[in-house]
Amino acid sequence: MQSKGISNSGMPYRADFRRIRHPRLELKTGSLVLVLPDGYKDPETLIKRHERWVNGKREMIKELLKKSKIKRLGKALAEDEMKLLMQNLVEKNSKEMGFKDFSLRFQKMSSKWASRGRSGIFTFNTMMAMLPKHLIKYVVFHECLHFFERKHNSFFWKLVSKKYGNYAELEKELALYWFMSHRKRSNIQPHNEKGVY
């Protein structure tokens, strides 16, 4: 179930009620989303508790939006070239990390660059063809690590940092490319953020 509201501080949000234990905030798909357990009664307190974090993200987004208007996308990879690159990268990571039984799928995704399902299916956003290769490699590595940890918790980021100590910079760069690749197709306002995963 979903509902919409405006916080006491004037911030619009959407509340998604799910069968989960703990509430969380997401800044995805152009708006603040509260992911709440069924029956959760006090979204305002949750927003207030994380207001500093939300405001920090909003400032970061303003900066990314400014940069996205100046920076230009490079030439996109051809579809076959992108698919082959992804296949090779997943195979390389699977050998190094020790997992198998996976498959790849490609489709246009509205809220993330990639995902990995429980059954081992990697889904990659076709918009990744516009990313520079160092970011493609990072996204693939990131998704492969979800074989070991599904959540984006401290343990997951510790795994990421073993290969990419600069992952925070790469995440910011991915957010910039998201804005750049969507600026013609959407009307994203400065208070919004696009998540990567």
Short mmCIF file of C-alpha atoms in Angstrom, two decimals:
data_model
loop_
_atom_site.label_atom_id
_atom_site.label_comp_id
_atom_site.label_asym_id
_atom_site.label_seq_id
_atom_site.Cartn_x
_atom_site.Cartn_y
_atom_site.Cartn_z
CA MET A 1 0.00 0.00 0.00
CA GLN A 2 1.17 3.54 -0.77
CA SER A 3 0.30 7.00 0.49
CA LYS A 4 1.64 10.49 -0.09
CA GLY A 5 2.22 13.32 2.33
CA ILE A 6 4.16 16.45 3.20
CA SER A 7 6.30 16.56 6.33
CA ASN A 8 6.06 19.35 8.92
CA SER A 9 9.21 20.84 7.35
CA GLY A 10 7.44 21.02 3.97
CA MET A 11 9.15 18.03 2.37
CA PRO A 12 6.95 15.90 0.07
CA TYR A 13 7.26 12.15 0.49
CA ARG A 14 5.68 8.86 -0.51
CA ALA A 15 5.11 6.13 2.07
CA ASP A 16 5.32 2.50 0.93
CA PHE A 17 3.95 -0.01 3.45
CA ARG A 18 5.50 -3.48 3.24
CA ARG A 19 5.87 -6.67 5.23
CA ILE A 20 9.18 -5.65 6.82
CA ARG A 21 10.40 -5.22 10.39
CA HIS A 22 12.26 -1.92 10.31
CA PRO A 23 11.45 1.40 8.60
CA ARG A 24 13.93 3.09 6.28
CA LEU A 25 14.27 6.16 4.10
CA GLU A 26 15.18 6.07 0.42
CA LEU A 27 15.91 8.90 -1.95
CA LYS A 28 15.09 7.17 -5.22
CA THR A 29 13.30 7.80 -8.48
CA GLY A 30 13.10 11.53 -7.91
CA SER A 31 11.47 11.71 -4.46
CA LEU A 32 11.76 10.86 -0.79
CA VAL A 33 10.32 7.42 -0.12
CA LEU A 34 9.56 6.05 3.33
CA VAL A 35 9.59 2.25 3.33
CA LEU A 36 7.52 1.35 6.38
CA PRO A 37 6.28 -1.79 8.12
CA ASP A 38 2.55 -2.42 7.69
CA GLY A 39 0.65 -0.42 10.29
CA TYR A 40 3.49 2.05 10.97
CA LYS A 41 1.88 5.10 12.59
CA ASP A 42 4.46 7.90 12.83
CA PRO A 43 6.34 8.71 9.59
CA GLU A 44 6.95 12.29 10.76
CA THR A 45 9.23 11.13 13.59
CA LEU A 46 11.24 9.02 11.14
CA ILE A 47 11.73 11.99 8.82
CA LYS A 48 12.68 14.25 11.74
CA ARG A 49 15.22 11.71 13.03
CA HIS A 50 16.96 11.59 9.64
CA GLU A 51 16.42 15.21 8.63
CA ARG A 52 20.14 16.02 8.63
CA TRP A 53 20.89 13.08 6.33
CA VAL A 54 18.05 14.02 3.97
CA ASN A 55 19.16 17.66 3.83
CA GLY A 56 22.74 16.60 3.13
CA LYS A 57 21.53 14.46 0.24
CA ARG A 58 19.42 17.31 -1.09
CA GLU A 59 22.48 19.60 -1.16
CA MET A 60 24.48 16.93 -2.94
CA ILE A 61 21.72 16.58 -5.53
CA LYS A 62 21.66 20.33 -6.19
CA GLU A 63 25.38 20.16 -6.94
CA LEU A 64 24.97 17.10 -9.18
CA LEU A 65 22.16 18.76 -11.10
CA LYS A 66 24.35 21.79 -11.78
CA LYS A 67 27.19 19.58 -13.00
CA SER A 68 24.86 17.46 -15.14
CA LYS A 69 23.89 20.55 -17.13
CA ILE A 70 27.53 21.27 -18.00
CA LYS A 71 29.01 17.79 -18.44
CA ARG A 72 28.36 15.86 -21.65
CA LEU A 73 27.84 12.13 -22.07
CA GLY A 74 30.40 10.29 -24.15
CA LYS A 75 29.63 7.92 -26.99
CA ALA A 76 27.51 4.97 -25.84
CA LEU A 77 28.69 1.40 -26.32
CA ALA A 78 26.95 -0.60 -29.01
CA GLU A 79 24.40 -3.05 -27.54
CA ASP A 80 26.40 -6.16 -28.50
CA GLU A 81 29.62 -4.66 -27.15
CA MET A 82 27.96 -3.76 -23.84
CA LYS A 83 26.44 -7.24 -23.41
CA LEU A 84 29.76 -8.95 -24.15
CA LEU A 85 31.60 -6.66 -21.73
CA MET A 86 29.07 -7.40 -18.96
CA GLN A 87 29.23 -11.14 -19.60
CA ASN A 88 33.03 -11.12 -19.43
CA LEU A 89 33.07 -9.01 -16.26
CA VAL A 90 30.55 -11.21 -14.44
CA GLU A 91 32.47 -14.34 -15.48
CA LYS A 92 35.76 -12.82 -14.26
CA ASN A 93 34.23 -11.84 -10.92
CA SER A 94 32.52 -15.21 -10.54
CA LYS A 95 35.87 -17.01 -10.87
CA GLU A 96 37.58 -14.66 -8.42
CA MET A 97 34.73 -14.75 -5.90
CA GLY A 98 33.84 -18.41 -6.27
CA PHE A 99 30.21 -18.35 -7.36
CA LYS A 100 28.49 -19.86 -10.40
CA ASP A 101 25.02 -20.53 -11.80
CA PHE A 102 24.13 -17.04 -12.93
CA SER A 103 22.46 -15.47 -15.94
CA LEU A 104 22.29 -11.97 -17.37
CA ARG A 105 19.31 -9.91 -18.45
CA PHE A 106 19.22 -6.43 -19.99
CA GLN A 107 16.33 -4.00 -19.82
CA LYS A 108 15.58 -0.33 -19.32
CA MET A 109 15.19 0.29 -15.59
CA SER A 110 13.58 3.38 -14.10
CA SER A 111 15.24 3.47 -10.70
CA LYS A 112 18.63 1.71 -10.71
CA TRP A 113 21.65 0.76 -12.78
CA ALA A 114 21.50 -2.94 -11.93
CA SER A 115 20.17 -5.60 -9.58
CA ARG A 116 20.77 -9.23 -8.68
CA GLY A 117 17.87 -11.51 -7.85
CA ARG A 118 17.90 -14.39 -5.37
CA SER A 119 18.05 -16.90 -8.22
CA GLY A 120 21.34 -15.47 -9.49
CA ILE A 121 19.89 -13.43 -12.34
CA PHE A 122 21.74 -10.17 -12.94
CA THR A 123 19.58 -7.46 -14.50
CA PHE A 124 21.51 -4.59 -16.05
CA ASN A 125 20.00 -1.31 -17.14
CA THR A 126 20.55 -0.79 -20.88
CA MET A 127 21.38 2.84 -20.00
CA MET A 128 24.69 1.52 -18.64
CA ALA A 129 25.93 1.69 -22.24
CA MET A 130 26.45 5.42 -21.60
CA LEU A 131 28.73 4.88 -18.60
CA PRO A 132 32.52 5.00 -18.85
CA LYS A 133 34.09 1.55 -18.55
CA HIS A 134 35.53 2.13 -15.07
CA LEU A 135 31.98 2.70 -13.76
CA ILE A 136 30.62 -0.33 -15.62
CA LYS A 137 33.31 -2.45 -13.97
CA TYR A 138 32.41 -0.99 -10.58
CA VAL A 139 28.66 -1.63 -10.97
CA VAL A 140 29.26 -5.24 -12.04
CA PHE A 141 31.64 -5.83 -9.11
CA HIS A 142 29.10 -4.26 -6.74
CA GLU A 143 26.31 -6.55 -7.97
CA CYS A 144 28.52 -9.64 -7.81
CA LEU A 145 29.20 -8.93 -4.13
CA HIS A 146 25.49 -9.34 -3.46
CA PHE A 147 26.09 -13.09 -3.70
CA PHE A 148 27.67 -12.70 -0.25
CA GLU A 149 25.61 -9.89 1.26
CA ARG A 150 22.22 -8.79 -0.08
CA LYS A 151 21.96 -5.58 1.94
CA HIS A 152 23.94 -2.36 1.65
CA ASN A 153 25.16 -2.60 5.23
CA SER A 154 28.58 -1.89 6.77
CA PHE A 155 29.78 -5.43 5.99
CA PHE A 156 28.86 -4.99 2.32
CA TRP A 157 30.70 -1.67 2.00
CA LYS A 158 33.72 -3.19 3.74
CA LEU A 159 33.78 -5.85 0.99
CA VAL A 160 33.47 -3.15 -1.67
CA SER A 161 36.31 -1.12 -0.15
CA LYS A 162 38.76 -4.02 -0.46
CA LYS A 163 38.85 -3.40 -4.22
CA TYR A 164 37.42 0.11 -4.44
CA GLY A 165 38.65 2.25 -1.57
CA ASN A 166 37.20 5.23 -3.45
CA TYR A 167 33.70 3.72 -3.73
CA ALA A 168 32.03 6.85 -2.28
CA GLU A 169 33.44 8.91 -5.16
CA LEU A 170 32.32 6.28 -7.67
CA GLU A 171 28.80 6.25 -6.19
CA LYS A 172 28.67 10.03 -6.57
CA GLU A 173 29.92 9.78 -10.15
CA LEU A 174 27.21 7.20 -10.91
CA ALA A 175 24.58 9.57 -9.50
CA LEU A 176 25.92 12.33 -11.78
CA TYR A 177 25.67 10.06 -14.82
CA TRP A 178 22.14 9.12 -13.78
CA PHE A 179 21.10 12.77 -13.87
CA MET A 180 22.91 13.30 -17.17
CA SER A 181 21.27 10.29 -18.83
CA HIS A 182 17.80 11.29 -17.59
CA ARG A 183 17.85 15.07 -17.93
CA LYS A 184 16.08 15.02 -21.30
CA ARG A 185 13.51 12.43 -20.23
CA SER A 186 12.49 13.68 -16.82
CA ASN A 187 11.82 16.81 -14.87
CA ILE A 188 13.95 16.12 -11.81
CA GLN A 189 13.90 18.96 -9.30
CA PRO A 190 16.88 19.98 -7.12
CA HIS A 191 15.45 18.42 -3.93
CA ASN A 192 15.38 14.95 -5.48
CA GLU A 193 17.95 12.16 -5.58
CA LYS A 194 18.38 9.21 -7.85
CA GLY A 195 19.72 6.14 -6.18
CA VAL A 196 22.04 3.78 -8.01
CA TYR A 197 20.90 0.37 -6.93
#
